[in-house]
N, CA, C and O atoms as a DFTB+ gen file, in Angstrom:
228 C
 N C O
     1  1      10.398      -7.983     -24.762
     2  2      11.077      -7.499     -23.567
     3  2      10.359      -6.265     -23.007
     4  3      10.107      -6.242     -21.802
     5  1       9.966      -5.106     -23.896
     6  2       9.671      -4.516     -23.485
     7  2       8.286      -4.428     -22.284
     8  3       8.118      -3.968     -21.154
     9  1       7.379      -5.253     -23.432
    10  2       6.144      -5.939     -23.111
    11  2       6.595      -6.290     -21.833
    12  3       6.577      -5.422     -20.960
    13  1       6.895      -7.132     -21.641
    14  2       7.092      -7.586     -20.195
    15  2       7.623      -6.978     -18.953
    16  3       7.382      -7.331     -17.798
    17  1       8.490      -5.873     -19.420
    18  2       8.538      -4.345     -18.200
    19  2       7.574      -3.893     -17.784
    20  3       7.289      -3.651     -16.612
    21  1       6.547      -3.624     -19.389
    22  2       5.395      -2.766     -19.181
    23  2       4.536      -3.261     -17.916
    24  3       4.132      -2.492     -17.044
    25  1       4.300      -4.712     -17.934
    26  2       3.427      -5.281     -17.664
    27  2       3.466      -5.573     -16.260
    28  3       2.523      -5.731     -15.484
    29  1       5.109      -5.634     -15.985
    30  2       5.517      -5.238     -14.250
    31  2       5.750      -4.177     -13.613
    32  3       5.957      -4.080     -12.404
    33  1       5.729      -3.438     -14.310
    34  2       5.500      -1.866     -13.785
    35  2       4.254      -1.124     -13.458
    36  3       4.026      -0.221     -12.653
    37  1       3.261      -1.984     -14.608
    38  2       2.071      -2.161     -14.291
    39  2       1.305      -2.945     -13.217
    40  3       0.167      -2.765     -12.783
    41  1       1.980      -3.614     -12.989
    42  2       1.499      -4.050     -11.603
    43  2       1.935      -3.695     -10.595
    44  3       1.371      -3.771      -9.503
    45  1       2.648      -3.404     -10.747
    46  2       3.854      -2.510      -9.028
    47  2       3.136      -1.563      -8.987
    48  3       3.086      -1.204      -7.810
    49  1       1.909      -0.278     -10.248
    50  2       1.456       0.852      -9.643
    51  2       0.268       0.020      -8.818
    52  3       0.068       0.151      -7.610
    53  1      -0.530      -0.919      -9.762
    54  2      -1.531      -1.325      -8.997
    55  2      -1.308      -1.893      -7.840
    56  3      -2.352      -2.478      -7.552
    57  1      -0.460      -2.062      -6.943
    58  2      -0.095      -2.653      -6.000
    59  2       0.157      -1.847      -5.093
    60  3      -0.271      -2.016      -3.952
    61  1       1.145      -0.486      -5.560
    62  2       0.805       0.889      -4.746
    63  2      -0.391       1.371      -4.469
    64  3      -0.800       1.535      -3.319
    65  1      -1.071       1.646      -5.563
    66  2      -2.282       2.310      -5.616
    67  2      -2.899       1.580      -4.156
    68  3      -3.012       2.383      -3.229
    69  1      -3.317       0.117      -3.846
    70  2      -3.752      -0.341      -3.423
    71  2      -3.307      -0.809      -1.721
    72  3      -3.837      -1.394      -0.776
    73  1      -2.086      -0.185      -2.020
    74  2      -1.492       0.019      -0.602
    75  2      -1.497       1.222      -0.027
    76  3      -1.485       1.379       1.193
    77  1      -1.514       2.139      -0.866
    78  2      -2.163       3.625      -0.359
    79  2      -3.139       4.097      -0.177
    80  3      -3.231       5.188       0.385
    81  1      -4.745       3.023      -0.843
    82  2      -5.749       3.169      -0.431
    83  2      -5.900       2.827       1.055
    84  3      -6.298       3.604       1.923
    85  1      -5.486       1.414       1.243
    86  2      -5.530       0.684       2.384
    87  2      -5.200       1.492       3.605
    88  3      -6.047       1.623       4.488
    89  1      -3.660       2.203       3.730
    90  2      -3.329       3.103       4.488
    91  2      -4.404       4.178       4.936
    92  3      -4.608       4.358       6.136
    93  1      -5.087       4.886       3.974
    94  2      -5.681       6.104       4.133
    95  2      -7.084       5.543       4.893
    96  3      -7.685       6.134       5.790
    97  1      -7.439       4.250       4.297
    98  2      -9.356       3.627       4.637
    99  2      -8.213       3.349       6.392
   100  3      -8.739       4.112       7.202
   101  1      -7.349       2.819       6.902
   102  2      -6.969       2.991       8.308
   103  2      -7.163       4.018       8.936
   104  3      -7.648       3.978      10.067
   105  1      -6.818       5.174       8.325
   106  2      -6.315       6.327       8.774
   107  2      -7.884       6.977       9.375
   108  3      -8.287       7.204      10.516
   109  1      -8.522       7.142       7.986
   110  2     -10.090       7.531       7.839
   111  2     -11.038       6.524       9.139
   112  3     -11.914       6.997       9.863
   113  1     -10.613       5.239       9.146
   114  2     -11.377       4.720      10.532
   115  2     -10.557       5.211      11.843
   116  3     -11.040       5.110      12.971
   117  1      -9.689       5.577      11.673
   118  2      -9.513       6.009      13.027
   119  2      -9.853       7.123      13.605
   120  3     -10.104       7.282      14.799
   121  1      -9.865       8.093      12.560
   122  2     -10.390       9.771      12.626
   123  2     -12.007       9.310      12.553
   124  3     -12.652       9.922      13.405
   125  1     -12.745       8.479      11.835
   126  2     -14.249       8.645      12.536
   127  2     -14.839       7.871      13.546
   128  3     -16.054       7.750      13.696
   129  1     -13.501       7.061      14.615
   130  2     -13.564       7.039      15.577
   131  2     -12.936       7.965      17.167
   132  3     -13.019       7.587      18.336
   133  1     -12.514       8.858      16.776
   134  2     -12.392       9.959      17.200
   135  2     -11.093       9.835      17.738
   136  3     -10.843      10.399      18.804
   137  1      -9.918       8.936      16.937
   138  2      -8.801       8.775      17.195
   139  2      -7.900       9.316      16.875
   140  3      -8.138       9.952      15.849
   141  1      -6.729       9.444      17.279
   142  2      -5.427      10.007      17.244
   143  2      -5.278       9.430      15.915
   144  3      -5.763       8.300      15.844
   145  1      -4.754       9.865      14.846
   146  2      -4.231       9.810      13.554
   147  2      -2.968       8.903      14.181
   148  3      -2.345       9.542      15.029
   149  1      -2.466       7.572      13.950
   150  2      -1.468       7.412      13.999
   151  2      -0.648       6.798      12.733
   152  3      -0.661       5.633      12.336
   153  1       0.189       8.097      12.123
   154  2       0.516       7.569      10.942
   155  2       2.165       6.162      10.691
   156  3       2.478       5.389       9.785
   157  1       2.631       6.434      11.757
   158  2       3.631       5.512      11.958
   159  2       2.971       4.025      11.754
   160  3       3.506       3.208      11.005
   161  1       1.568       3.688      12.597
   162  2       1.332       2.582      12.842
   163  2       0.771       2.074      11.581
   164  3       0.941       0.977      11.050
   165  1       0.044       3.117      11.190
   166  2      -0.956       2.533       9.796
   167  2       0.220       2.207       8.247
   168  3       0.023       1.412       7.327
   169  1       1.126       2.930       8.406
   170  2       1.523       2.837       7.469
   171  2       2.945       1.343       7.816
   172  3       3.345       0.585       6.933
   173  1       3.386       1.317       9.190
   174  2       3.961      -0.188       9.432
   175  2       3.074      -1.445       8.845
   176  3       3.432      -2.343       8.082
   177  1       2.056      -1.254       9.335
   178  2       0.785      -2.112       9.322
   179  2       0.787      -2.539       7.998
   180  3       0.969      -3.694       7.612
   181  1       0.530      -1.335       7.176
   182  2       0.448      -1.606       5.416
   183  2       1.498      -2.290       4.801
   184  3       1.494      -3.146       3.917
   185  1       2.854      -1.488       5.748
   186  2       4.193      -1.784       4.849
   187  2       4.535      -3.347       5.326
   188  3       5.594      -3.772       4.865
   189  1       3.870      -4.164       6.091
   190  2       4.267      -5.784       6.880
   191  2       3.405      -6.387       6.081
   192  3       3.459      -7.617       6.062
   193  1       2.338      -5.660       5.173
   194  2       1.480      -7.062       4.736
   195  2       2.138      -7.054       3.855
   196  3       2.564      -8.173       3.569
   197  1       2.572      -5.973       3.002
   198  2       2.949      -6.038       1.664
   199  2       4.337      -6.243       1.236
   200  3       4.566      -6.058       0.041
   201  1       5.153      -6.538       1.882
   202  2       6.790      -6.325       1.667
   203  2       7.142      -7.630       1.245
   204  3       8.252      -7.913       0.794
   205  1       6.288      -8.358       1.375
   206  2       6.706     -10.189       0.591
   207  2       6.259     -10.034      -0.821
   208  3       6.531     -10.798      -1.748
   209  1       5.563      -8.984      -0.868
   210  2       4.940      -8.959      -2.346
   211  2       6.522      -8.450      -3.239
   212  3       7.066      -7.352      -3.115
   213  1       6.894      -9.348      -3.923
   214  2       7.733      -9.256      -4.998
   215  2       7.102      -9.151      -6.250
   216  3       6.129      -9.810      -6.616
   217  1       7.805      -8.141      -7.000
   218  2       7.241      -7.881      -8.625
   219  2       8.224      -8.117      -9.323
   220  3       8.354      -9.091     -10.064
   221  1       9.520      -6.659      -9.025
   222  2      10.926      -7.154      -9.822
   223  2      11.589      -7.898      -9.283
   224  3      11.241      -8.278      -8.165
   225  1      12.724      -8.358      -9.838
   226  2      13.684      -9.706      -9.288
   227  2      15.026      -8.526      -8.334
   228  3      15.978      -9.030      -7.738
C-alpha cells in the first residue's frame, strides 16, 4: 500500500515539475521576444493541457 502512494506521489511531483517548467520556457519566450509577460495566459495554457491528467482517484 504504501509502495503504491509512494509511487503516485511520485509522479504527481514529476508532473508538476514539468508543468512548471513548461510555464516558465512560455514565459522566457515571450520576454526574449520583447513581450508583455502574460502570466494569466501562460499559466491557463499550461493548466488546459494538463487538467485531464489524473494521478489520484
Amino acid at each position: 500500500m504504501w509502495i503504491k502512494t509512494h509511487e503516485k506521489l511520485k509522479e504527481l511531483a514529476v508532473v508538476t515539475a514539468k508543468c512548471r517548467d513548461e510555464v516558465n520556457w512560455l514565459r522566457i519566450q515571450q520576454f526574449k521576444k520583447g513581450e508583455r509577460i502574460d502570466f494569466a495566459k501562460t499559466g491557463k495554457e499550461v493548466y488546459e493541457k494538463y487538467s485531464s491528467y489524473q494521478i489520484l482517484p
